[in-house]
Amino acid sequence: MRVLIVEDEQRLAASLAAGLGAEGFAVDVVHNGTDGLHRATEFDYDLVILDIMLPGLNGYRVCAALRAAGNETPVLMLTAKDGEYDEAEGLDTGADDYLTKPFSYVVLLARVRALLRRRASAGAAPRLRVGDLEIDRGSRRVERAGREVSLTAKEYTVLEQLATRGGEVVSKSEILEHGWDFAYDGDPNIVEVYVSALRRKLGPGLIHTVRGAGYRLAP
């Protein structure tokens, strides 16, 4: 899952990015509303975490502009303000949820997962099946032939993308774009490391290499 954080408090933004990254999310961070609107418009995200009090465009205007352009990416608004009118204004501009600072990271993570589950249930199957492999997106539980397989957050991210595109060839660059943040400039062969780990854990005959093109998940 790819998340955009638009937050001008740089320490808070870095802390959220580190926490979500550890959960397996690919996270991009910008620090003003103008950059946030540009990034959310130009790239595909599964969720936007949007502060209200931002330099440039404030969060209300960013959210309203996204909705006016037909962008339905879930938006979780953050603000130091507190009051029912602030919350109402945020929701009226098209935000999906609202969290007042200071907040617990555990609560934020629960809200993020709830919004992503809601989006998945609206537009995608909550369970993925490829042969004897089954993935429960809500619980992030993976089973093969009835046996539960324990995966790291990043392994799960790679597998979920392959399963979502089950039967299709998925390139390394597409896996990197989905599972790593926008600024990643490391070795693209990191994908091979995770694919090898998945093969060890899931067993043979499931993830196929298509030489020069990428990987395909097929029984």
Coordinates of N, CA, C and O in Angstrom, one line a residue, residues 28-202:
D28 N 5.5 8.3 1.0 CA 6.1 9.5 0.5 C 5.7 10.7 1.4 O 4.6 10.7 2.0
V29 N 6.6 11.7 1.6 CA 6.3 12.8 2.5 C 6.6 14.1 1.8 O 7.6 14.3 1.1
V30 N 5.7 15.0 1.9 CA 5.9 16.4 1.5 C 5.4 17.3 2.7 O 4.7 16.9 3.5
H31 N 5.9 18.6 2.6 CA 5.7 19.4 3.8 C 4.9 20.7 3.5 O 4.8 21.6 4.4
N32 N 4.2 20.8 2.4 CA 3.3 21.9 2.2 C 2.2 21.5 1.3 O 2.2 20.4 0.6
G33 N 1.1 22.3 1.3 CA -0.1 21.9 0.6 C 0.0 21.9 -0.9 O -0.6 21.0 -1.6
T34 N 0.8 22.8 -1.5 CA 1.0 22.8 -2.9 C 1.7 21.6 -3.4 O 1.2 21.0 -4.4
D35 N 2.7 21.2 -2.8 CA 3.4 19.9 -3.1 C 2.5 18.7 -2.9 O 2.5 17.7 -3.7
G36 N 1.7 18.8 -1.8 CA 0.9 17.7 -1.5 C -0.2 17.5 -2.6 O -0.5 16.3 -3.0
L37 N -0.8 18.6 -3.1 CA -1.8 18.5 -4.1 C -1.2 18.0 -5.4 O -1.8 17.1 -6.1
H38 N 0.0 18.5 -5.7 CA 0.7 18.0 -7.0 C 1.0 16.5 -6.9 O 0.7 15.8 -7.8
R39 N 1.6 16.1 -5.8 CA 1.9 14.7 -5.7 C 0.7 13.7 -5.7 O 0.7 12.7 -6.3
A40 N -0.4 14.1 -5.0 CA -1.6 13.3 -4.9 C -2.3 13.3 -6.3 O -3.0 12.3 -6.6
T41 N -2.1 14.3 -7.1 CA -2.7 14.4 -8.4 C -1.9 13.6 -9.4 O -2.5 12.9 -10.3
E42 N -0.6 13.6 -9.3 CA 0.3 13.0 -10.3 C 0.6 11.6 -10.1 O 0.9 10.8 -11.1
F43 N 0.4 11.1 -8.9 CA 0.8 9.7 -8.6 C -0.4 9.0 -7.9 O -1.3 9.6 -7.3
D44 N -0.4 7.7 -8.0 CA -1.5 6.9 -7.4 C -1.2 6.5 -6.0 O -0.1 5.9 -5.7
Y45 N -2.0 6.8 -5.0 CA -1.9 6.5 -3.6 C -3.1 5.7 -3.1 O -4.2 5.9 -3.7
D46 N -2.9 4.9 -2.1 CA -4.0 4.2 -1.5 C -4.6 5.0 -0.4 O -5.7 4.8 0.0
L47 N -3.8 6.0 0.1 CA -4.3 6.8 1.3 C -3.5 8.1 1.3 O -2.3 8.1 1.1
V48 N -4.1 9.2 1.7 CA -3.4 10.5 2.0 C -3.6 10.9 3.4 O -4.8 10.9 3.9
I49 N -2.6 11.1 4.2 CA -2.6 11.6 5.5 C -2.3 13.1 5.4 O -1.2 13.5 5.0
L50 N -3.3 13.9 5.7 CA -3.3 15.4 5.3 C -3.5 16.3 6.5 O -4.5 16.3 7.2
D51 N -2.4 17.0 6.9 CA -2.6 18.0 7.9 C -3.4 19.2 7.4 O -3.5 19.5 6.2
I52 N -4.1 19.9 8.3 CA -5.0 21.0 7.9 C -4.1 22.3 7.8 O -4.2 23.0 6.8
M53 N -3.4 22.6 8.9 CA -2.6 23.8 8.9 C -1.3 23.6 8.2 O -0.3 23.2 8.8
L54 N -1.3 24.0 6.9 CA -0.1 23.8 6.0 C 0.3 25.1 5.4 O -0.6 25.9 5.1
P55 N 1.5 25.3 5.1 CA 1.9 26.5 4.3 C 1.5 26.2 2.8 O 1.3 25.1 2.4
G56 N 1.3 27.3 2.1 CA 0.8 27.2 0.8 C -0.7 27.0 0.8 O -1.5 27.8 1.4
L57 N -1.2 25.9 0.3 CA -2.6 25.5 0.4 C -2.9 24.8 1.7 O -2.1 23.9 2.1
N58 N -3.9 25.2 2.4 CA -4.2 24.4 3.6 C -4.9 23.1 3.3 O -5.3 22.8 2.1
G59 N -5.1 22.2 4.3 CA -5.6 20.9 4.0 C -7.0 20.9 3.5 O -7.4 20.0 2.7
Y60 N -7.8 21.8 3.9 CA -9.2 21.9 3.4 C -9.2 22.1 1.9 O -9.9 21.5 1.2
R61 N -8.3 23.0 1.5 CA -8.3 23.4 0.0 C -7.7 22.2 -0.8 O -8.1 21.9 -1.9
V62 N -6.7 21.5 -0.2 CA -6.1 20.4 -0.9 C -7.2 19.3 -1.1 O -7.3 18.8 -2.2
C63 N -7.9 19.0 0.0 CA -8.9 17.9 -0.1 C -10.0 18.3 -1.1 O -10.4 17.5 -1.9
A64 N -10.5 19.5 -1.0 CA -11.5 20.0 -1.9 C -11.1 19.9 -3.3 O -11.9 19.5 -4.2
A65 N -9.9 20.3 -3.6 CA -9.4 20.3 -5.0 C -9.3 18.8 -5.5 O -9.6 18.6 -6.7
L66 N -8.9 17.9 -4.7 CA -8.8 16.5 -5.1 C -10.2 16.0 -5.4 O -10.4 15.3 -6.4
R67 N -11.1 16.3 -4.5 CA -12.5 15.8 -4.8 C -13.1 16.4 -6.0 O -13.8 15.8 -6.8
A68 N -12.8 17.7 -6.2 CA -13.4 18.4 -7.4 C -12.8 17.8 -8.7 O -13.5 17.8 -9.7
A69 N -11.6 17.2 -8.6 CA -11.0 16.6 -9.8 C -11.4 15.2 -9.9 O -10.9 14.5 -10.9
G70 N -12.2 14.7 -9.1 CA -12.7 13.3 -9.2 C -11.8 12.3 -8.5 O -11.9 11.1 -8.7
N71 N -10.8 12.8 -7.7 CA -9.9 11.9 -7.0 C -10.5 11.4 -5.7 O -10.8 12.2 -4.8
E72 N -10.7 10.1 -5.6 CA -11.5 9.5 -4.5 C -10.5 8.8 -3.5 O -11.0 8.0 -2.7
T73 N -9.2 9.0 -3.6 CA -8.3 8.4 -2.6 C -8.7 8.8 -1.2 O -9.0 10.0 -0.9
P74 N -8.8 7.8 -0.3 CA -9.2 8.1 1.1 C -8.2 9.2 1.7 O -7.0 9.1 1.5
V75 N -8.8 10.1 2.5 CA -8.0 11.1 3.1 C -8.3 11.1 4.6 O -9.4 11.1 5.1
L76 N -7.2 11.0 5.4 CA -7.2 11.1 6.8 C -6.7 12.4 7.2 O -5.5 12.7 7.0
M77 N -7.5 13.3 7.8 CA -7.0 14.7 8.1 C -6.5 14.7 9.5 O -7.0 14.1 10.5
L78 N -5.4 15.5 9.7 CA -4.7 15.7 11.0 C -4.8 17.2 11.3 O -4.6 18.0 10.4
T79 N -5.0 17.6 12.5 CA -5.0 19.0 12.9 C -4.8 19.2 14.4 O -5.1 18.3 15.2
A80 N -4.2 20.3 14.7 CA -4.0 20.7 16.1 C -5.3 21.4 16.6 O -5.4 21.6 17.8
K81 N -6.2 21.7 15.7 CA -7.5 22.3 16.1 C -8.3 21.2 16.8 O -8.1 20.0 16.6
D82 N -9.3 21.7 17.6 CA -10.2 20.7 18.2 C -11.6 21.4 18.3 O -11.7 22.5 18.8
G83 N -12.6 20.7 17.8 CA -13.9 21.3 17.9 C -14.8 20.7 16.8 O -14.3 20.3 15.7
E84 N -16.1 20.6 17.0 CA -16.9 19.9 16.0 C -17.0 20.7 14.7 O -17.2 20.1 13.7
Y85 N -16.8 22.0 14.7 CA -16.9 22.8 13.5 C -15.7 22.5 12.6 O -15.8 22.4 11.4
D86 N -14.5 22.4 13.2 CA -13.4 22.0 12.4 C -13.5 20.6 11.8 O -13.2 20.4 10.6
E87 N -14.0 19.7 12.6 CA -14.2 18.3 12.1 C -15.3 18.3 11.0 O -15.1 17.7 9.9
A88 N -16.3 19.1 11.2 CA -17.4 19.1 10.1 C -16.8 19.7 8.8 O -17.1 19.2 7.7
E89 N -16.0 20.8 9.0 CA -15.5 21.4 7.8 C -14.6 20.4 7.0 O -14.6 20.4 5.8
G90 N -13.8 19.7 7.8 CA -12.9 18.7 7.1 C -13.7 17.6 6.4 O -13.4 17.3 5.3
L91 N -14.7 17.1 7.0 CA -15.5 16.1 6.4 C -16.3 16.6 5.2 O -16.5 15.9 4.2
D92 N -16.8 17.9 5.4 CA -17.5 18.5 4.3 C -16.7 18.7 3.0 O -17.2 18.7 1.9
T93 N -15.4 18.9 3.2 CA -14.5 19.0 2.0 C -14.2 17.7 1.3 O -13.6 17.7 0.3
G94 N -14.6 16.6 1.9 CA -14.4 15.3 1.3 C -13.5 14.4 2.1 O -13.2 13.3 1.6
A95 N -13.0 14.8 3.3 CA -12.1 13.9 4.0 C -12.9 12.7 4.5 O -14.1 12.7 4.7
D96 N -12.2 11.5 4.7 CA -12.9 10.3 5.1 C -12.8 10.1 6.6 O -13.6 9.4 7.2
D97 N -11.8 10.7 7.2 CA -11.7 10.5 8.7 C -10.9 11.7 9.2 O -10.3 12.5 8.4
Y98 N -10.8 11.9 10.5 CA -10.3 13.1 11.2 C -9.7 12.7 12.5 O -10.2 11.9 13.2
L99 N -8.5 13.2 12.7 CA -7.7 12.9 13.9 C -7.1 14.1 14.5 O -6.4 14.9 13.8
T100 N -7.3 14.4 15.8 CA -6.8 15.6 16.4 C -5.5 15.4 17.1 O -5.4 14.4 17.9
K101 N -4.5 16.3 16.9 CA -3.2 16.2 17.6 C -3.4 16.7 19.0 O -4.2 17.6 19.3
P102 N -2.7 16.1 20.0 CA -1.8 15.0 19.8 C -2.6 13.7 19.8 O -3.6 13.6 20.4
F103 N -2.1 12.7 19.1 CA -2.8 11.4 18.9 C -1.8 10.3 19.2 O -0.6 10.4 19.1
S104 N -2.4 9.1 19.5 CA -1.7 7.9 19.7 C -1.3 7.3 18.3 O -2.2 7.2 17.4
Y105 N -0.1 6.9 18.1 CA 0.3 6.3 16.8 C -0.6 5.0 16.6 O -1.0 4.7 15.5
V106 N -0.8 4.3 17.7 CA -1.6 3.1 17.6 C -3.0 3.4 17.0 O -3.6 2.7 16.2
V107 N -3.6 4.5 17.5 CA -4.9 4.9 17.0 C -4.8 5.3 15.5 O -5.7 4.9 14.7
L108 N -3.8 6.1 15.2 CA -3.6 6.5 13.8 C -3.5 5.2 12.9 O -4.2 5.1 11.8
L109 N -2.7 4.3 13.3 CA -2.5 3.1 12.5 C -3.8 2.3 12.3 O -4.2 1.8 11.2
A110 N -4.6 2.3 13.4 CA -5.9 1.6 13.3 C -6.9 2.3 12.3 O -7.6 1.7 11.6
R111 N -6.8 3.7 12.4 CA -7.7 4.4 11.4 C -7.2 4.2 10.0 O -8.0 4.1 9.1
V112 N -5.9 4.2 9.8 CA -5.3 3.9 8.4 C -5.8 2.6 7.9 O -6.3 2.5 6.8
R113 N -5.7 1.5 8.7 CA -6.1 0.2 8.3 C -7.6 0.1 8.0 O -8.0 -0.5 7.1
A114 N -8.4 0.8 8.9 CA -9.8 0.8 8.7 C -10.2 1.5 7.3 O -11.0 0.9 6.6
L115 N -9.5 2.6 7.0 CA -9.8 3.3 5.7 C -9.4 2.4 4.6 O -10.1 2.3 3.5
L116 N -8.3 1.7 4.7 CA -7.8 0.9 3.6 C -8.7 -0.4 3.4 O -9.0 -0.8 2.3
R117 N -9.2 -0.9 4.5 CA -10.1 -2.1 4.5 C -11.4 -1.6 3.8 O -12.0 -2.3 3.0
R118 N -11.9 -0.4 4.2 CA -13.1 0.1 3.6 C -13.0 0.3 2.1 O -13.9 -0.1 1.3
R119 N -11.8 0.8 1.6 CA -11.6 1.0 0.2 C -11.5 -0.4 -0.5 O -12.1 -0.6 -1.6
A120 N -10.8 -1.3 0.1 CA -10.7 -2.6 -0.5 C -12.0 -3.3 -0.6 O -12.3 -4.0 -1.6
S121 N -12.9 -3.2 0.4 CA -14.1 -3.9 0.4 C -15.1 -3.3 -0.7 O -15.9 -3.9 -1.2
A122 N -14.8 -2.0 -1.0 CA -15.7 -1.3 -2.0 C -15.2 -1.6 -3.4 O -16.0 -1.7 -4.3
G123 N -13.9 -1.8 -3.6 CA -13.4 -2.0 -5.0 C -12.7 -3.2 -5.3 O -12.2 -3.4 -6.4
A124 N -12.4 -4.1 -4.3 CA -11.6 -5.3 -4.6 C -12.0 -6.4 -3.6 O -12.6 -6.1 -2.6
A125 N -11.7 -7.6 -4.0 CA -12.1 -8.7 -3.2 C -11.3 -8.7 -1.9 O -10.1 -8.5 -1.9
P126 N -12.0 -9.0 -0.7 CA -11.3 -9.0 0.5 C -10.4 -10.2 0.6 O -9.4 -10.2 1.5
R127 N -10.6 -11.2 -0.2 CA -9.7 -12.4 -0.2 C -9.2 -12.6 -1.6 O -9.9 -12.5 -2.6
L128 N -7.9 -13.0 -1.7 CA -7.3 -13.4 -3.0 C -7.0 -14.8 -3.0 O -6.4 -15.4 -2.0
R129 N -7.3 -15.5 -4.1 CA -7.0 -17.0 -4.2 C -6.3 -17.2 -5.5 O -6.8 -16.8 -6.6
V130 N -5.2 -17.9 -5.4 CA -4.4 -18.3 -6.6 C -4.0 -19.7 -6.4 O -3.1 -20.0 -5.5
G131 N -4.7 -20.7 -7.0 CA -4.4 -22.1 -6.7 C -4.7 -22.4 -5.3 O -5.8 -22.1 -4.8
D132 N -3.8 -23.0 -4.6 CA -4.0 -23.3 -3.2 C -3.5 -22.2 -2.2 O -3.4 -22.4 -1.0
L133 N -3.2 -21.0 -2.8 CA -2.8 -19.9 -2.0 C -4.0 -19.0 -1.7 O -4.8 -18.7 -2.6
E134 N -4.1 -18.6 -0.5 CA -5.2 -17.7 -0.1 C -4.7 -16.6 0.8 O -3.9 -16.8 1.7
I135 N -5.1 -15.4 0.4 CA -4.7 -14.2 1.2 C -5.9 -13.5 1.7 O -6.8 -13.1 0.9
D136 N -6.0 -13.2 3.0 CA -7.0 -12.5 3.6 C -6.5 -11.0 3.8 O -5.6 -10.8 4.6
R137 N -7.0 -10.1 3.0 CA -6.4 -8.8 3.0 C -6.7 -8.0 4.3 O -6.0 -7.2 4.8
G138 N -7.9 -8.3 4.9 CA -8.2 -7.7 6.2 C -7.3 -8.0 7.3 O -6.8 -7.1 8.0
S139 N -7.0 -9.3 7.5 CA -6.1 -9.7 8.6 C -4.7 -9.9 8.2 O -3.8 -10.1 9.0
R140 N -4.4 -9.7 6.8 CA -3.1 -10.0 6.2 C -2.6 -11.4 6.6 O -1.4 -11.6 6.7
R141 N -3.5 -12.3 6.6 CA -3.2 -13.7 6.8 C -3.0 -14.4 5.5 O -3.8 -14.3 4.6
V142 N -1.9 -15.2 5.4 CA -1.6 -16.0 4.2 C -1.6 -17.4 4.5 O -1.0 -17.9 5.5
E143 N -2.2 -18.2 3.7 CA -2.2 -19.7 3.8 C -1.9 -20.3 2.4 O -2.4 -19.8 1.4
R144 N -1.2 -21.4 2.5 CA -1.0 -22.2 1.3 C -1.3 -23.7 1.6 O -0.8 -24.2 2.6
A145 N -2.3 -24.2 0.9 CA -2.7 -25.6 1.1 C -3.2 -25.8 2.6 O -3.0 -26.8 3.2
G146 N -3.9 -24.7 3.1 CA -4.4 -24.8 4.5 C -3.4 -24.5 5.6 O -3.7 -24.5 6.7
R147 N -2.1 -24.3 5.2 CA -1.1 -24.0 6.2 C -0.8 -22.6 6.2 O -0.5 -21.9 5.2
E148 N -0.8 -22.0 7.4 CA -0.6 -20.6 7.6 C 0.9 -20.3 7.4 O 1.8 -21.0 7.9
V149 N 1.2 -19.2 6.6 CA 2.6 -18.9 6.3 C 2.9 -17.5 6.9 O 2.1 -16.5 6.6
S150 N 3.9 -17.4 7.8 CA 4.2 -16.1 8.4 C 5.1 -15.3 7.5 O 6.2 -15.8 7.1
L151 N 4.7 -14.1 7.2 CA 5.5 -13.2 6.3 C 5.8 -11.9 7.0 O 5.1 -11.5 7.8
T152 N 7.0 -11.3 6.6 CA 7.2 -10.0 7.1 C 6.3 -9.0 6.3 O 5.7 -9.4 5.3
A153 N 6.3 -7.7 6.8 CA 5.4 -6.8 6.2 C 5.8 -6.6 4.7 O 4.9 -6.5 3.8
K154 N 7.0 -6.5 4.4 CA 7.4 -6.2 3.0 C 7.2 -7.5 2.1 O 6.8 -7.4 0.9
E155 N 7.4 -8.7 2.7 CA 7.1 -9.9 1.9 C 5.7 -9.9 1.6 O 5.3 -10.3 0.4
Y156 N 4.8 -9.6 2.5 CA 3.4 -9.6 2.3 C 3.0 -8.6 1.2 O 2.2 -8.9 0.3
T157 N 3.6 -7.4 1.2 CA 3.4 -6.4 0.2 C 3.7 -6.9 -1.2 O 2.9 -6.7 -2.2
V158 N 4.8 -7.5 -1.4 CA 5.2 -8.1 -2.7 C 4.3 -9.2 -3.1 O 3.8 -9.2 -4.3
L159 N 3.9 -10.1 -2.2 CA 3.1 -11.2 -2.5 C 1.7 -10.7 -2.9 O 1.0 -11.2 -3.9
E160 N 1.2 -9.7 -2.2 CA -0.2 -9.2 -2.4 C -0.3 -8.6 -3.8 O -1.3 -8.8 -4.5
Q161 N 0.8 -7.9 -4.2 CA 0.7 -7.3 -5.6 C 0.7 -8.4 -6.6 O 0.0 -8.3 -7.6
L162 N 1.6 -9.4 -6.4 CA 1.6 -10.5 -7.4 C 0.3 -11.2 -7.5 O -0.2 -11.6 -8.5
A163 N -0.4 -11.4 -6.3 CA -1.6 -12.1 -6.3 C -2.8 -11.3 -6.9 O -3.7 -11.8 -7.5
T164 N -2.7 -10.0 -6.6 CA -3.7 -9.1 -7.2 C -3.7 -9.1 -8.8 O -4.7 -9.1 -9.4
R165 N -2.5 -9.3 -9.3 CA -2.3 -9.4 -10.7 C -2.1 -10.9 -11.1 O -1.4 -11.2 -12.1
G166 N -2.7 -11.8 -10.4 CA -2.5 -13.2 -10.6 C -2.6 -13.6 -12.0 O -3.6 -13.3 -12.7
G167 N -1.6 -14.3 -12.5 CA -1.6 -14.8 -13.9 C -0.9 -13.8 -14.9 O -0.5 -14.2 -16.0
E168 N -0.7 -12.5 -14.4 CA 0.0 -11.5 -15.2 C 1.4 -11.4 -14.8 O 1.8 -11.7 -13.7
V169 N 2.2 -11.0 -15.8 CA 3.6 -10.7 -15.5 C 3.8 -9.3 -14.8 O 3.2 -8.3 -15.4
V170 N 4.4 -9.3 -13.7 CA 4.6 -8.0 -13.0 C 6.1 -7.7 -13.0 O 6.9 -8.5 -12.5
S171 N 6.5 -6.6 -13.5 CA 7.9 -6.2 -13.6 C 8.5 -5.8 -12.2 O 7.8 -5.5 -11.3
K172 N 9.9 -5.8 -12.2 CA 10.5 -5.4 -10.9 C 10.2 -3.9 -10.7 O 9.9 -3.5 -9.5
S173 N 10.1 -3.1 -11.7 CA 9.8 -1.7 -11.5 C 8.4 -1.5 -11.0 O 8.2 -0.6 -10.1
E174 N 7.5 -2.3 -11.4 CA 6.1 -2.2 -10.9 C 6.1 -2.6 -9.4 O 5.3 -2.0 -8.6
I175 N 6.8 -3.6 -9.0 CA 6.8 -4.1 -7.6 C 7.5 -3.0 -6.8 O 7.0 -2.7 -5.7
L176 N 8.6 -2.4 -7.3 CA 9.2 -1.3 -6.5 C 8.3 -0.1 -6.4 O 8.2 0.5 -5.3
E177 N 7.6 0.3 -7.4 CA 6.7 1.4 -7.4 C 5.6 1.2 -6.3 O 5.2 2.1 -5.6
H178 N 5.1 -0.1 -6.3 CA 4.0 -0.4 -5.4 C 4.5 -0.5 -3.9 O 3.8 -0.1 -3.0
G179 N 5.7 -1.1 -3.7 CA 6.1 -1.5 -2.4 C 7.1 -0.6 -1.7 O 7.4 -0.8 -0.5
W180 N 7.8 0.3 -2.5 CA 8.8 1.1 -1.9 C 8.5 2.6 -2.1 O 7.7 2.9 -3.0
D181 N 9.0 3.5 -1.3 CA 8.6 4.9 -1.4 C 9.2 5.5 -2.7 O 10.1 5.0 -3.3
F182 N 8.7 6.7 -3.0 CA 9.0 7.4 -4.2 C 10.5 7.7 -4.3 O 11.1 7.7 -5.4
A183 N 11.1 8.0 -3.2 CA 12.5 8.4 -3.2 C 13.5 7.3 -3.2 O 14.7 7.5 -3.2
Y184 N 13.0 6.0 -3.2 CA 13.9 4.9 -3.1 C 14.8 4.9 -4.4 O 14.4 4.9 -5.5
D185 N 16.1 4.9 -4.1 CA 17.1 4.8 -5.2 C 18.1 3.8 -5.0 O 19.3 3.8 -5.5
G186 N 17.8 2.7 -4.3 CA 18.7 1.6 -4.0 C 18.7 0.6 -5.2 O 18.2 0.9 -6.3
D187 N 19.2 -0.5 -4.9 CA 19.4 -1.6 -5.9 C 18.0 -2.2 -6.2 O 17.4 -2.7 -5.4
P188 N 17.5 -2.1 -7.5 CA 16.3 -2.7 -7.8 C 16.3 -4.2 -7.6 O 15.2 -4.9 -7.6
N189 N 17.5 -4.8 -7.5 CA 17.5 -6.3 -7.3 C 17.1 -6.7 -5.9 O 17.0 -7.9 -5.6
I190 N 16.7 -5.7 -5.1 CA 16.1 -6.0 -3.7 C 14.9 -6.8 -3.9 O 14.5 -7.6 -3.1
V191 N 14.2 -6.6 -5.1 CA 13.0 -7.4 -5.3 C 13.3 -8.9 -5.4 O 12.5 -9.7 -4.8
E192 N 14.4 -9.2 -5.9 CA 14.8 -10.6 -6.0 C 15.0 -11.2 -4.6 O 14.7 -12.4 -4.4
V193 N 15.5 -10.4 -3.7 CA 15.7 -10.9 -2.3 C 14.3 -11.3 -1.7 O 14.2 -12.4 -1.1
Y194 N 13.3 -10.5 -1.9 CA 12.0 -10.8 -1.3 C 11.3 -11.9 -2.1 O 10.6 -12.7 -1.5
V195 N 11.5 -12.0 -3.4 CA 10.9 -13.1 -4.1 C 11.5 -14.4 -3.7 O 10.8 -15.4 -3.5
S196 N 12.8 -14.4 -3.5 CA 13.5 -15.6 -3.0 C 13.0 -16.0 -1.6 O 12.8 -17.2 -1.4
A197 N 12.8 -15.1 -0.7 CA 12.3 -15.4 0.6 C 10.9 -15.9 0.5 O 10.5 -16.9 1.2
L198 N 10.0 -15.4 -0.4 CA 8.7 -15.9 -0.6 C 8.7 -17.3 -1.1 O 7.9 -18.2 -0.6
R199 N 9.6 -17.6 -2.0 CA 9.7 -19.0 -2.5 C 10.1 -20.0 -1.5 O 9.5 -21.1 -1.4
R200 N 11.0 -19.6 -0.6 CA 11.4 -20.5 0.5 C 10.2 -20.7 1.5 O 10.0 -21.9 1.9
K201 N 9.4 -19.7 1.7 CA 8.3 -19.8 2.7 C 7.1 -20.5 2.1 O 6.4 -21.2 2.8
L202 N 6.8 -20.2 0.8 CA 5.6 -20.7 0.2 C 5.8 -22.0 -0.5 O 4.8 -22.7 -0.7

